[in-house]
Tab-separated table of C-alpha atoms in Angstrom:
chain	number	residue	atom	x	y	z
O	20	MET	CA	-36.807	3.266	0.909
O	21	PRO	CA	-34.408	6.096	1.898
O	22	ASP	CA	-31.235	6.432	-0.165
O	23	TRP	CA	-28.964	5.702	2.799
O	24	GLN	CA	-30.704	2.362	3.391
O	25	ILE	CA	-30.234	1.392	-0.253
O	26	ALA	CA	-26.550	2.308	-0.009
O	27	LEU	CA	-26.153	0.344	3.220
O	28	ILE	CA	-27.770	-2.760	1.740
O	29	MET	CA	-25.487	-2.609	-1.302
O	30	MET	CA	-22.360	-2.218	0.830
O	31	ILE	CA	-23.348	-5.088	3.109
O	32	LEU	CA	-24.032	-7.241	0.045
O	33	TYR	CA	-20.569	-6.398	-1.250
O	34	LEU	CA	-18.982	-7.367	2.100
O	35	VAL	CA	-20.802	-10.708	2.082
O	36	ILE	CA	-19.582	-11.470	-1.452
O	37	ALA	CA	-16.013	-10.423	-0.562
O	38	LEU	CA	-16.045	-12.729	2.455
O	39	PHE	CA	-17.437	-15.596	0.387
O	40	VAL	CA	-14.811	-15.171	-2.363
O	41	GLY	CA	-11.975	-14.943	0.156
O	42	VAL	CA	-13.026	-17.986	2.175
O	43	MET	CA	-13.796	-20.125	-0.884
O	44	ALA	CA	-10.426	-19.278	-2.500
O	45	GLY	CA	-8.653	-21.038	0.348
O	46	ARG	CA	-10.829	-24.144	0.264
O	47	GLY	CA	-9.512	-27.264	-1.410
O	48	ARG	CA	-5.935	-26.301	-0.606
O	49	ASP	CA	-3.605	-27.609	2.056
O	50	GLY	CA	-4.575	-25.299	4.885
O	51	SER	CA	-1.798	-26.689	7.080
O	52	SER	CA	0.942	-25.815	4.568
O	53	LEU	CA	3.173	-22.886	5.440
O	54	ASP	CA	4.105	-22.438	1.766
O	55	GLU	CA	0.448	-22.243	0.771
O	56	PHE	CA	-0.442	-19.694	3.464
O	57	ALA	CA	2.627	-17.515	2.873
O	58	VAL	CA	3.087	-17.499	-0.921
O	59	ALA	CA	0.181	-19.551	-2.348
O	60	GLY	CA	2.619	-22.314	-3.215
O	61	GLY	CA	4.543	-19.922	-5.498
O	62	LYS	CA	2.181	-20.680	-8.394
O	63	LEU	CA	0.087	-17.558	-9.003
O	64	GLY	CA	-0.514	-16.778	-12.691
O	65	LEU	CA	-0.481	-13.486	-14.600
O	66	PHE	CA	-4.203	-12.737	-14.280
O	67	VAL	CA	-4.239	-13.114	-10.506
O	68	MET	CA	-0.819	-11.448	-10.053
O	69	TRP	CA	-1.950	-8.402	-12.025
O	70	PHE	CA	-4.947	-7.884	-9.768
O	71	LEU	CA	-2.976	-8.779	-6.649
O	72	MET	CA	-0.315	-6.138	-7.390
O	73	GLY	CA	-2.864	-3.557	-8.477
O	74	GLY	CA	-5.229	-4.230	-5.606
O	75	ALA	CA	-2.380	-4.129	-3.109
O	76	VAL	CA	-1.301	-0.692	-4.328
O	77	PHE	CA	-4.540	1.119	-5.150
O	78	SER	CA	-6.396	1.445	-1.930
O	79	ALA	CA	-8.464	3.808	0.211
O	80	PHE	CA	-6.255	6.659	-0.922
O	81	SER	CA	-7.423	6.017	-4.496
O	82	PHE	CA	-11.137	6.600	-3.858
O	83	LEU	CA	-10.757	9.082	-1.007
O	84	GLY	CA	-7.223	10.436	-0.655
O	85	ALA	CA	-6.582	10.984	-4.380
O	86	PRO	CA	-9.741	13.070	-4.964
O	87	GLY	CA	-9.059	14.765	-1.621
O	88	TRP	CA	-5.571	15.825	-2.668
O	89	ALA	CA	-6.759	16.965	-6.099
O	90	TYR	CA	-9.479	19.037	-4.396
O	91	SER	CA	-7.266	20.552	-1.700
O	92	LYS	CA	-3.856	20.775	-3.418
O	93	GLY	CA	-4.521	20.704	-7.147
O	94	ALA	CA	-1.677	19.805	-9.507
O	95	PRO	CA	0.567	18.172	-6.816
O	96	ALA	CA	-1.971	15.328	-6.648
O	97	LEU	CA	-0.602	14.172	-9.991
O	98	TYR	CA	2.390	12.750	-8.117
O	99	ILE	CA	0.255	9.617	-7.780
O	100	ILE	CA	0.194	9.041	-11.547
O	101	THR	CA	3.899	9.856	-11.897
O	102	TYR	CA	5.224	7.434	-9.323
O	103	THR	CA	2.815	4.722	-10.424
O	104	ALA	CA	4.263	4.862	-13.936
O	105	PHE	CA	7.864	4.343	-12.803
O	106	ALA	CA	7.873	2.547	-9.454
O	107	ILE	CA	7.130	-0.934	-10.797
O	108	LEU	CA	9.965	-0.941	-13.380
O	109	PRO	CA	12.826	-2.139	-11.086
O	110	TRP	CA	10.771	-5.260	-10.327
O	111	TYR	CA	11.468	-6.453	-13.881
O	112	ILE	CA	15.120	-6.898	-12.834
O	113	ILE	CA	15.053	-7.599	-9.105
O	114	GLY	CA	11.752	-9.535	-8.920
O	115	PRO	CA	12.910	-12.665	-10.773
O	116	LYS	CA	16.217	-12.630	-8.889
O	117	ILE	CA	14.527	-12.348	-5.502
O	118	GLY	CA	12.085	-15.090	-6.534
O	119	LYS	CA	14.877	-17.508	-7.465
O	120	ILE	CA	16.728	-16.823	-4.215
O	121	GLY	CA	13.518	-17.265	-2.249
O	122	LYS	CA	12.638	-20.565	-3.908
O	123	LYS	CA	16.134	-21.934	-3.348
O	124	HIS	CA	16.302	-20.971	0.331
O	125	ARG	CA	12.562	-21.157	1.131
O	126	LEU	CA	12.078	-17.479	1.929
O	127	TYR	CA	8.794	-15.601	2.420
O	128	THR	CA	9.711	-12.144	3.695
O	129	VAL	CA	12.027	-9.114	3.511
O	130	ALA	CA	13.310	-10.041	6.966
O	131	GLY	CA	14.157	-13.589	5.877
O	132	PHE	CA	15.767	-12.322	2.662
O	133	LEU	CA	18.122	-9.933	4.480
O	134	LYS	CA	18.810	-12.403	7.280
O	135	GLY	CA	19.818	-15.035	4.720
O	136	ARG	CA	22.247	-12.672	2.988
O	137	PHE	CA	23.840	-10.986	6.003
O	138	LYS	CA	23.490	-13.767	8.609
O	139	SER	CA	22.200	-11.311	11.192
O	140	PRO	CA	19.239	-12.140	13.468
O	141	ALA	CA	19.399	-8.555	14.775
O	142	LEU	CA	18.795	-7.253	11.260
O	143	ALA	CA	15.808	-9.579	10.856
O	144	VAL	CA	14.292	-8.359	14.131
O	145	LEU	CA	14.818	-4.742	13.134
O	146	VAL	CA	13.199	-5.262	9.737
O	147	GLY	CA	10.273	-7.110	11.312
O	148	LEU	CA	9.615	-4.281	13.782
O	149	ILE	CA	9.893	-1.500	11.196
O	150	ALA	CA	7.618	-3.437	8.844
O	151	LEU	CA	5.103	-3.834	11.669
O	152	PHE	CA	4.981	-0.117	12.509
O	153	ALA	CA	4.842	0.967	8.857
O	154	SER	CA	2.197	-1.621	8.000
O	155	ILE	CA	-0.015	-0.538	10.889
O	156	GLN	CA	0.332	3.053	9.687
O	157	TYR	CA	-0.609	1.970	6.158
O	158	LEU	CA	-3.482	-0.160	7.449
O	159	ALA	CA	-4.825	2.859	9.284
O	160	THR	CA	-5.347	4.565	5.912
O	161	GLN	CA	-7.451	1.639	4.724
O	162	MET	CA	-9.541	1.414	7.875
O	163	SER	CA	-10.079	5.172	7.920
O	164	GLY	CA	-11.280	4.958	4.337
O	165	MET	CA	-13.708	2.148	5.133
O	166	ALA	CA	-15.068	4.037	8.131
O	167	ILE	CA	-15.479	7.305	6.204
O	168	ILE	CA	-17.397	5.529	3.452
O	169	PHE	CA	-19.798	3.813	5.847
O	170	ASN	CA	-20.329	7.001	7.845
O	171	ILE	CA	-21.057	9.334	4.944
O	172	MET	CA	-22.996	6.909	2.752
O	173	THR	CA	-25.384	6.193	5.631
O	174	GLU	CA	-25.685	9.902	6.495
O	175	GLY	CA	-23.864	9.434	9.790
O	176	ARG	CA	-25.910	6.465	11.018
O	177	ILE	CA	-22.947	4.065	11.000
O	178	PRO	CA	-20.347	5.547	13.357
O	179	PHE	CA	-16.681	5.699	12.392
O	180	TRP	CA	-15.630	2.950	14.819
O	181	LEU	CA	-18.298	0.506	13.648
O	182	GLY	CA	-17.656	0.966	9.921
O	183	ALA	CA	-13.960	0.245	10.406
O	184	LEU	CA	-14.646	-2.747	12.656
O	185	VAL	CA	-17.133	-4.507	10.378
O	186	SER	CA	-15.290	-4.069	7.092
O	187	TYR	CA	-11.826	-4.837	8.405
O	188	GLY	CA	-13.139	-7.723	10.497
O	189	ILE	CA	-14.098	-9.480	7.266
O	190	VAL	CA	-10.587	-8.954	5.889
O	191	VAL	CA	-9.046	-10.483	9.009
O	192	VAL	CA	-11.269	-13.565	8.791
O	193	TYR	CA	-10.492	-14.524	5.207
O	194	VAL	CA	-6.781	-13.680	5.467
O	195	ALA	CA	-6.362	-15.736	8.634
O	196	THR	CA	-8.120	-18.714	7.077
O	197	GLY	CA	-6.956	-18.610	3.445
O	198	GLY	CA	-3.628	-16.749	3.458
O	199	LEU	CA	-2.234	-15.178	0.291
O	200	ARG	CA	-4.480	-17.109	-2.094
O	201	ALA	CA	-7.597	-15.785	-0.352
O	202	ALA	CA	-6.243	-12.244	-0.582
O	203	ALA	CA	-5.335	-12.735	-4.254
O	204	TRP	CA	-8.734	-13.953	-5.450
O	205	SER	CA	-10.526	-11.366	-3.329
O	206	ASP	CA	-8.396	-8.750	-5.089
O	207	VAL	CA	-9.522	-10.045	-8.483
O	208	PHE	CA	-13.160	-9.485	-7.537
O	209	GLN	CA	-12.457	-6.176	-5.810
O	210	GLY	CA	-10.187	-4.917	-8.595
O	211	LEU	CA	-12.780	-5.487	-11.302
O	212	LEU	CA	-15.376	-3.717	-9.189
O	213	MET	CA	-13.320	-0.621	-8.412
O	214	ILE	CA	-12.088	-0.154	-12.007
O	215	LEU	CA	-15.659	-0.238	-13.321
O	216	ILE	CA	-17.068	2.034	-10.638
O	217	SER	CA	-14.292	4.635	-10.775
O	218	TRP	CA	-14.822	5.363	-14.472
O	219	ILE	CA	-18.613	5.407	-14.295
O	220	VAL	CA	-18.810	7.641	-11.234
O	221	GLY	CA	-15.811	9.853	-12.009
O	222	LEU	CA	-16.950	10.820	-15.486
O	223	THR	CA	-20.572	11.214	-14.334
O	224	ILE	CA	-19.533	13.782	-11.729
O	225	VAL	CA	-17.296	15.757	-14.098
O	226	TYR	CA	-19.908	15.969	-16.853
O	227	GLN	CA	-22.810	16.817	-14.550
O	228	LEU	CA	-20.911	19.572	-12.728
O	229	HIS	CA	-18.987	21.096	-15.651
O	230	GLY	CA	-20.101	19.552	-18.927
O	231	GLY	CA	-16.668	18.061	-19.580
O	232	THR	CA	-12.988	18.196	-18.644
O	233	THR	CA	-12.161	21.072	-21.013
O	234	GLU	CA	-14.747	23.354	-19.426
O	235	MET	CA	-13.684	22.263	-15.934
O	236	PHE	CA	-9.986	23.041	-16.337
O	237	ALA	CA	-10.720	26.259	-18.246
O	238	ALA	CA	-12.802	27.494	-15.309
O	239	ILE	CA	-10.084	26.622	-12.786
O	240	ALA	CA	-7.412	28.314	-14.938
O	241	ARG	CA	-9.461	31.504	-15.055
O	242	GLU	CA	-10.318	31.683	-11.373
O	243	THR	CA	-7.342	30.058	-9.577
O	244	PRO	CA	-4.497	29.409	-12.051
O	245	GLU	CA	-2.039	28.658	-9.227
O	246	PHE	CA	-4.154	25.583	-8.421
O	247	LEU	CA	-2.872	23.971	-11.613
O	248	GLN	CA	0.776	24.802	-10.939
O	249	ILE	CA	3.609	23.391	-8.852
O	250	GLY	CA	6.307	25.525	-7.254
O	251	LYS	CA	4.752	28.841	-8.310
O	252	GLU	CA	3.535	31.597	-6.015
O	253	GLY	CA	0.247	30.540	-4.487
O	254	SER	CA	0.591	26.851	-5.380
O	255	SER	CA	0.159	24.322	-2.593
O	256	MET	CA	3.524	22.558	-2.932
O	257	GLY	CA	7.058	23.544	-3.884
O	258	THR	CA	9.067	21.749	-6.534
O	259	VAL	CA	11.484	20.171	-4.040
O	260	ALA	CA	8.693	18.843	-1.850
O	261	TYR	CA	6.850	17.541	-4.916
O	262	THR	CA	9.922	15.855	-6.393
O	263	SER	CA	11.000	14.262	-3.108
O	264	THR	CA	7.451	13.021	-2.510
O	265	ILE	CA	7.581	11.220	-5.859
O	266	LEU	CA	11.099	9.944	-5.135
O	267	VAL	CA	10.270	8.428	-1.751
O	268	SER	CA	7.218	6.742	-3.264
O	269	VAL	CA	9.157	5.336	-6.235
O	270	ILE	CA	12.043	3.968	-4.160
O	271	GLY	CA	9.828	2.706	-1.373
O	272	PHE	CA	7.224	1.088	-3.622
O	273	LEU	CA	8.834	-2.355	-3.981
O	274	MET	CA	10.215	-2.322	-0.453
O	275	TRP	CA	6.754	-2.783	1.007
O	276	PRO	CA	6.669	-6.372	2.318
O	277	HIS	CA	3.289	-7.056	0.696
O	278	LEU	CA	4.784	-6.190	-2.706
O	279	PHE	CA	8.314	-7.526	-2.145
O	280	SER	CA	7.009	-10.948	-1.150
O	281	LYS	CA	5.055	-11.279	-4.411
O	282	SER	CA	8.424	-12.170	-5.966
O	283	TYR	CA	8.120	-15.463	-4.077
O	284	ALA	CA	4.533	-16.105	-5.189
O	285	SER	CA	5.132	-16.595	-8.887
O	286	ASN	CA	7.787	-17.394	-11.510
O	287	PRO	CA	10.232	-15.024	-13.283
O	288	ARG	CA	8.306	-15.029	-16.567
O	289	THR	CA	5.033	-14.071	-14.880
O	290	ILE	CA	6.764	-11.338	-12.856
O	291	LYS	CA	8.106	-9.715	-16.033
O	292	LYS	CA	4.720	-9.903	-17.740
O	293	THR	CA	3.093	-8.358	-14.675
O	294	VAL	CA	5.535	-5.427	-14.788
O	295	LEU	CA	4.624	-4.764	-18.420
O	296	ALA	CA	0.864	-5.045	-17.831
O	297	TYR	CA	0.707	-3.321	-14.453
O	298	PRO	CA	0.593	0.368	-15.545
O	299	VAL	CA	-2.746	-0.266	-17.265
O	300	PHE	CA	-4.258	-0.811	-13.819
O	301	ALA	CA	-3.366	2.772	-12.893
O	302	LEU	CA	-5.694	4.191	-15.532
O	303	PHE	CA	-8.597	3.894	-13.122
O	304	LEU	CA	-7.040	6.667	-11.012
O	305	ILE	CA	-7.603	9.304	-13.689
O	306	PRO	CA	-11.375	9.763	-13.203
O	307	LEU	CA	-10.905	9.816	-9.426
O	308	LEU	CA	-8.398	12.662	-9.653
O	309	LEU	CA	-10.771	14.475	-12.004
O	310	VAL	CA	-13.443	14.283	-9.287
O	311	GLY	CA	-11.236	16.342	-6.965
O	312	PHE	CA	-10.637	18.992	-9.628
O	313	ALA	CA	-14.369	19.044	-10.430
O	314	ALA	CA	-15.193	19.920	-6.829
O	315	LYS	CA	-12.962	23.009	-6.882
O	316	GLY	CA	-15.198	26.052	-6.715
O	317	VAL	CA	-18.276	23.886	-6.170
O	318	VAL	CA	-17.745	22.747	-2.576
O	319	ASP	CA	-16.598	25.073	0.216
O	320	SER	CA	-13.856	23.343	2.237
O	321	GLY	CA	-15.625	24.488	5.411
O	322	GLN	CA	-18.408	22.037	4.627
O	323	LEU	CA	-16.028	19.079	5.061
O	324	GLN	CA	-14.345	17.666	8.135
O	325	SER	CA	-11.553	16.422	5.860
O	326	ALA	CA	-10.691	16.748	2.157
O	327	ASP	CA	-10.762	12.926	2.043
O	328	GLN	CA	-14.560	13.146	2.210
O	329	ILE	CA	-14.978	15.043	-1.058
O	330	LEU	CA	-16.070	12.131	-3.287
O	331	PRO	CA	-18.780	10.731	-0.994
O	332	TYR	CA	-19.860	14.302	-0.112
O	333	LEU	CA	-20.384	15.139	-3.794
O	334	ILE	CA	-22.392	11.968	-4.315
O	335	THR	CA	-24.641	12.239	-1.282
O	336	THR	CA	-25.051	15.978	-0.769
O	337	VAL	CA	-24.068	18.176	-3.697
O	338	MET	CA	-25.394	16.088	-6.578
O	339	ASN	CA	-28.170	14.268	-4.721
O	340	LEU	CA	-27.803	11.158	-6.859
O	341	PRO	CA	-29.953	8.062	-6.216
O	342	GLY	CA	-29.072	5.740	-3.355
O	343	TRP	CA	-28.129	2.834	-5.617
O	344	LEU	CA	-25.419	4.949	-7.256
O	345	TYR	CA	-23.728	6.061	-4.096
O	346	GLY	CA	-24.147	2.568	-2.716
O	347	LEU	CA	-22.128	1.512	-5.744
O	348	VAL	CA	-19.500	4.139	-4.915
O	349	GLY	CA	-19.387	2.867	-1.355
O	350	ALA	CA	-18.822	-0.691	-2.564
O	351	GLY	CA	-16.036	0.455	-4.908
O	352	ALA	CA	-14.271	2.395	-2.180
O	353	LEU	CA	-14.563	-0.528	0.221
O	354	ALA	CA	-13.129	-2.790	-2.484
O	355	ALA	CA	-10.145	-0.471	-2.924
O	356	ALA	CA	-9.461	-0.324	0.804
O	357	MET	CA	-9.963	-4.023	1.473
O	358	SER	CA	-7.854	-5.168	-1.477
O	359	THR	CA	-4.876	-3.402	0.084
O	360	ALA	CA	-5.727	-4.163	3.701
O	361	ASP	CA	-5.730	-7.921	3.116
O	362	ALA	CA	-2.285	-7.900	1.474
O	363	ILE	CA	-0.754	-5.671	4.156
O	364	THR	CA	-2.251	-7.621	7.040
O	365	HIS	CA	-0.986	-10.882	5.582
O	366	SER	CA	2.568	-9.605	4.926
O	367	ALA	CA	2.874	-7.813	8.271
O	368	SER	CA	2.056	-11.045	10.079
O	369	LEU	CA	4.679	-12.882	8.017
O	370	GLU	CA	7.355	-10.239	8.658
O	371	VAL	CA	6.834	-10.171	12.421
O	372	THR	CA	6.786	-13.957	12.663
O	373	ASP	CA	9.776	-14.515	10.376
O	374	GLY	CA	11.803	-11.516	11.534
O	375	VAL	CA	11.079	-11.252	15.245
O	376	VAL	CA	9.521	-14.475	16.543
O	377	LYS	CA	11.739	-16.913	14.626
O	378	SER	CA	14.869	-14.953	15.555
O	379	ILE	CA	14.013	-15.470	19.223
O	380	TRP	CA	12.632	-19.011	18.982
O	381	LYS	CA	14.833	-20.554	16.302
O	382	ASP	CA	13.455	-24.105	16.148
O	383	LEU	CA	9.783	-23.475	15.462
O	384	SER	CA	8.081	-26.151	13.378
O	385	ASP	CA	6.101	-25.173	10.284
O	386	LYS	CA	2.892	-25.968	12.127
O	387	LYS	CA	3.684	-23.613	15.013
O	388	THR	CA	4.963	-20.936	12.634
O	389	LEU	CA	1.713	-21.072	10.682
O	390	LEU	CA	-0.336	-20.816	13.886
O	391	ILE	CA	1.644	-17.751	15.006
O	392	MET	CA	1.149	-16.121	11.603
O	393	ARG	CA	-2.599	-16.629	11.833
O	394	ILE	CA	-2.730	-15.249	15.369
O	395	GLY	CA	-0.595	-12.348	14.163
O	396	VAL	CA	-3.287	-11.393	11.639
O	397	PHE	CA	-5.726	-10.747	14.498
O	398	VAL	CA	-3.181	-8.959	16.715
O	399	ILE	CA	-1.994	-6.646	13.920
O	400	GLY	CA	-5.606	-5.968	12.993
O	401	ALA	CA	-6.378	-4.929	16.570
O	402	LEU	CA	-3.366	-2.578	16.747
O	403	ALA	CA	-4.230	-0.950	13.427
O	404	TYR	CA	-7.847	-0.553	14.514
O	405	TYR	CA	-6.733	1.260	17.671
O	406	ILE	CA	-4.570	3.668	15.646
O	407	THR	CA	-7.436	4.258	13.211
O	408	VAL	CA	-10.049	5.091	15.833
O	409	PHE	CA	-7.812	7.313	17.981
O	410	GLY	CA	-5.606	8.823	15.242
O	411	GLY	CA	-6.385	11.955	13.270
O	412	GLN	CA	-4.164	12.272	10.191
O	413	GLY	CA	-5.439	12.408	6.625
O	414	LEU	CA	-5.141	9.396	4.367
O	415	ILE	CA	-2.359	10.720	2.135
O	416	ALA	CA	-0.400	12.003	5.156
O	417	LEU	CA	-0.569	8.588	6.773
O	418	LEU	CA	0.476	6.895	3.543
O	419	LEU	CA	3.466	9.148	2.899
O	420	GLY	CA	4.515	8.820	6.537
O	421	ALA	CA	4.539	5.052	6.226
O	422	TYR	CA	6.546	5.250	2.992
O	423	GLY	CA	9.204	7.275	4.813
O	424	SER	CA	10.086	4.376	7.068
O	425	ILE	CA	9.648	1.504	4.610
O	426	VAL	CA	11.941	3.142	2.024
O	427	GLN	CA	14.815	2.589	4.471
O	428	PHE	CA	14.864	-1.089	3.424
O	429	ALA	CA	16.086	-0.160	-0.064
O	430	PRO	CA	19.846	0.198	0.623
O	431	GLY	CA	19.957	-3.198	2.348
O	432	VAL	CA	17.930	-4.988	-0.331
O	433	TYR	CA	19.857	-3.591	-3.305
O	434	SER	CA	23.180	-4.136	-1.528
O	435	ALA	CA	22.222	-7.749	-0.827
O	436	LEU	CA	21.655	-8.289	-4.547
O	437	PHE	CA	24.407	-6.225	-6.152
O	438	TRP	CA	27.093	-4.977	-3.709
O	439	ARG	CA	29.556	-7.556	-2.443
O	440	ARG	CA	31.226	-5.244	0.063
O	441	ALA	CA	28.075	-4.585	2.116
O	442	THR	CA	28.201	-5.959	5.650
O	443	ALA	CA	25.581	-6.741	8.278
O	444	GLN	CA	26.962	-4.021	10.552
O	445	GLY	CA	26.694	-1.469	7.770
O	446	VAL	CA	23.131	-2.380	6.827
O	447	VAL	CA	21.947	-2.444	10.448
O	448	SER	CA	23.617	0.893	11.267
O	449	GLY	CA	22.221	2.562	8.171
O	450	LEU	CA	18.732	1.212	8.773
O	451	ILE	CA	18.666	2.441	12.369
O	452	VAL	CA	19.965	5.919	11.528
O	453	GLY	CA	17.726	6.314	8.472
O	454	THR	CA	14.619	5.277	10.388
O	455	LEU	CA	15.394	7.609	13.298
O	456	VAL	CA	16.035	10.553	10.971
O	457	ASN	CA	12.771	9.870	9.154
O	458	TYR	CA	10.724	9.707	12.343
O	459	TYR	CA	12.443	12.775	13.778
O	460	PHE	CA	11.375	14.925	10.853
O	461	GLN	CA	7.929	13.321	10.773
O	462	LEU	CA	7.087	13.549	14.452
O	463	VAL	CA	9.389	16.092	16.136
O	464	ALA	CA	10.645	18.740	13.718
O	465	ASP	CA	8.286	21.439	12.469
O	466	SER	CA	9.675	21.268	8.929
O	467	THR	CA	12.373	19.684	6.783
O	468	PRO	CA	15.305	21.405	5.019
O	469	PHE	CA	14.161	22.824	1.655
O	470	GLY	CA	10.873	20.923	1.982
O	471	ILE	CA	12.536	17.560	1.309
O	472	HIS	CA	10.427	14.564	2.348
O	473	ALA	CA	11.485	13.118	5.714
O	474	GLY	CA	11.919	9.680	4.175
O	475	ILE	CA	14.458	10.987	1.647
O	476	LEU	CA	16.457	12.677	4.412
O	477	GLY	CA	16.460	9.364	6.262
O	478	LEU	CA	17.469	7.492	3.109
O	479	ILE	CA	20.429	9.796	2.457
O	480	SER	CA	21.615	9.305	6.051
O	481	ASN	CA	21.027	5.570	5.721
O	482	ILE	CA	23.198	5.220	2.602
O	483	ILE	CA	26.050	7.308	3.997
O	484	ILE	CA	26.175	5.352	7.248
O	485	MET	CA	25.770	1.968	5.534
O	486	VAL	CA	28.598	2.549	3.068
O	487	THR	CA	30.930	4.003	5.704
O	488	VAL	CA	30.391	1.266	8.270
O	489	SER	CA	30.589	-1.470	5.612
O	490	TYR	CA	34.062	-0.300	4.577
O	491	LEU	CA	35.136	-0.059	8.228
O	492	THR	CA	34.051	-3.618	9.077
O	493	LYS	CA	35.210	-7.052	7.978
O	494	PRO	CA	33.876	-8.211	4.581
O	495	GLN	CA	31.278	-10.955	4.585
O	496	ALA	CA	32.293	-14.502	3.664
O	497	LYS	CA	32.371	-14.962	-0.118
O	498	GLU	CA	30.160	-18.049	-0.087
O	499	ASP	CA	27.366	-16.097	1.674
O	500	VAL	CA	27.664	-13.198	-0.761
O	501	ASN	CA	27.737	-15.406	-3.851
O	502	ARG	CA	24.477	-17.141	-2.925
O	503	TYR	CA	22.706	-13.848	-3.686
O	504	VAL	CA	24.906	-11.728	-5.962
O	505	ASP	CA	25.694	-14.499	-8.449
O	506	VAL	CA	22.057	-15.486	-9.022
O	507	ALA	CA	21.197	-14.628	-12.650
């Protein structure tokens, strides 16, 4: 049997198991309960939360984008490890507080959280729309990853559009039927798979191509020393661009709705334990970054359509490994992409329903709200699929672009928790200006001042406008402020 057929069979087997796990996780629960669909009843334990947080963060960019950046940019790819180590820490403080507020006022989303604090339907609509656009952008990275894996592992026999459709279609089915609990238990299965595969495959590639990491880095240092530097002549990224890339990722990390809403899905003690245990999950990124460095000097960039293809290209073409091994790689990469895609799809549907739909139709019953959320899963999936098939950006570029808009939630969220003087007008004004500035530098301008990330420029504008307008407008009623700020 040809290697590509073996790989295809293994990937299809993985998809069948993932669908089975996701669908079965939702069985035996109250499928008509809004609380169950949105936050799994708020009763997820440490084991599941650890995989849910890790799976939601480490995605297609881990198996494809991370090696791609290490191969094409060198040392700047280490930003991934840096922000991963620090971004989760604020959740130790704000996670339990958000969870208590959410339980008391029956909240599920960022939009509902900010609407409850600032009493502004307009703010909820704005948050819902921004979350939708950013989530679709993020989802496009996952679908692109799934499609690339299917295409390369089958030697081009599965076209890009079909690989994305089949793999993401499974995600949509189990999320729409089982909600957060289905996504959570699927992430447990997928997380275990991708951790195991990343270490086996990553170290195999490094040792077969170079004999070890010492020999690999010594060779790179001799031939292209600038590849291992940041901000030096010949390096691929300046220090300002590198630092601001880390900064936008760190600040924006917990503002993603699919991570923010996990504060509602568990209890304060579990949240704190998850923060302490979470960095261990990031260790599986190390061998994947090493793969990108290992390919330097081995693969000519002209042989690739995109740097994101470097890992599957090494497996299938350069090293000519057996089909079962690169079928295993394909399954691991699909697991990484799907474990993030399910969480994002679920949270995007919640944000749009809670922020936009319920601000327009205020008296929706739980039953109708749940139906709209489930329909939203399919609609958001279709929009993201369209962007994936007709878009052309790399995985990391798409991811950082999405972070630039989602980070604009941070001033409003932290003000809601800690700053009494913040007003709805200030938060709305800052959010609008920050988002527009971010998209201007992403989509219109040729470059940013000093190489600063567009999202950071938007965030600076956001904070200035929010603070100014808040002081120029009437303070919010004390009872509304105290419901959030005084929560221990």
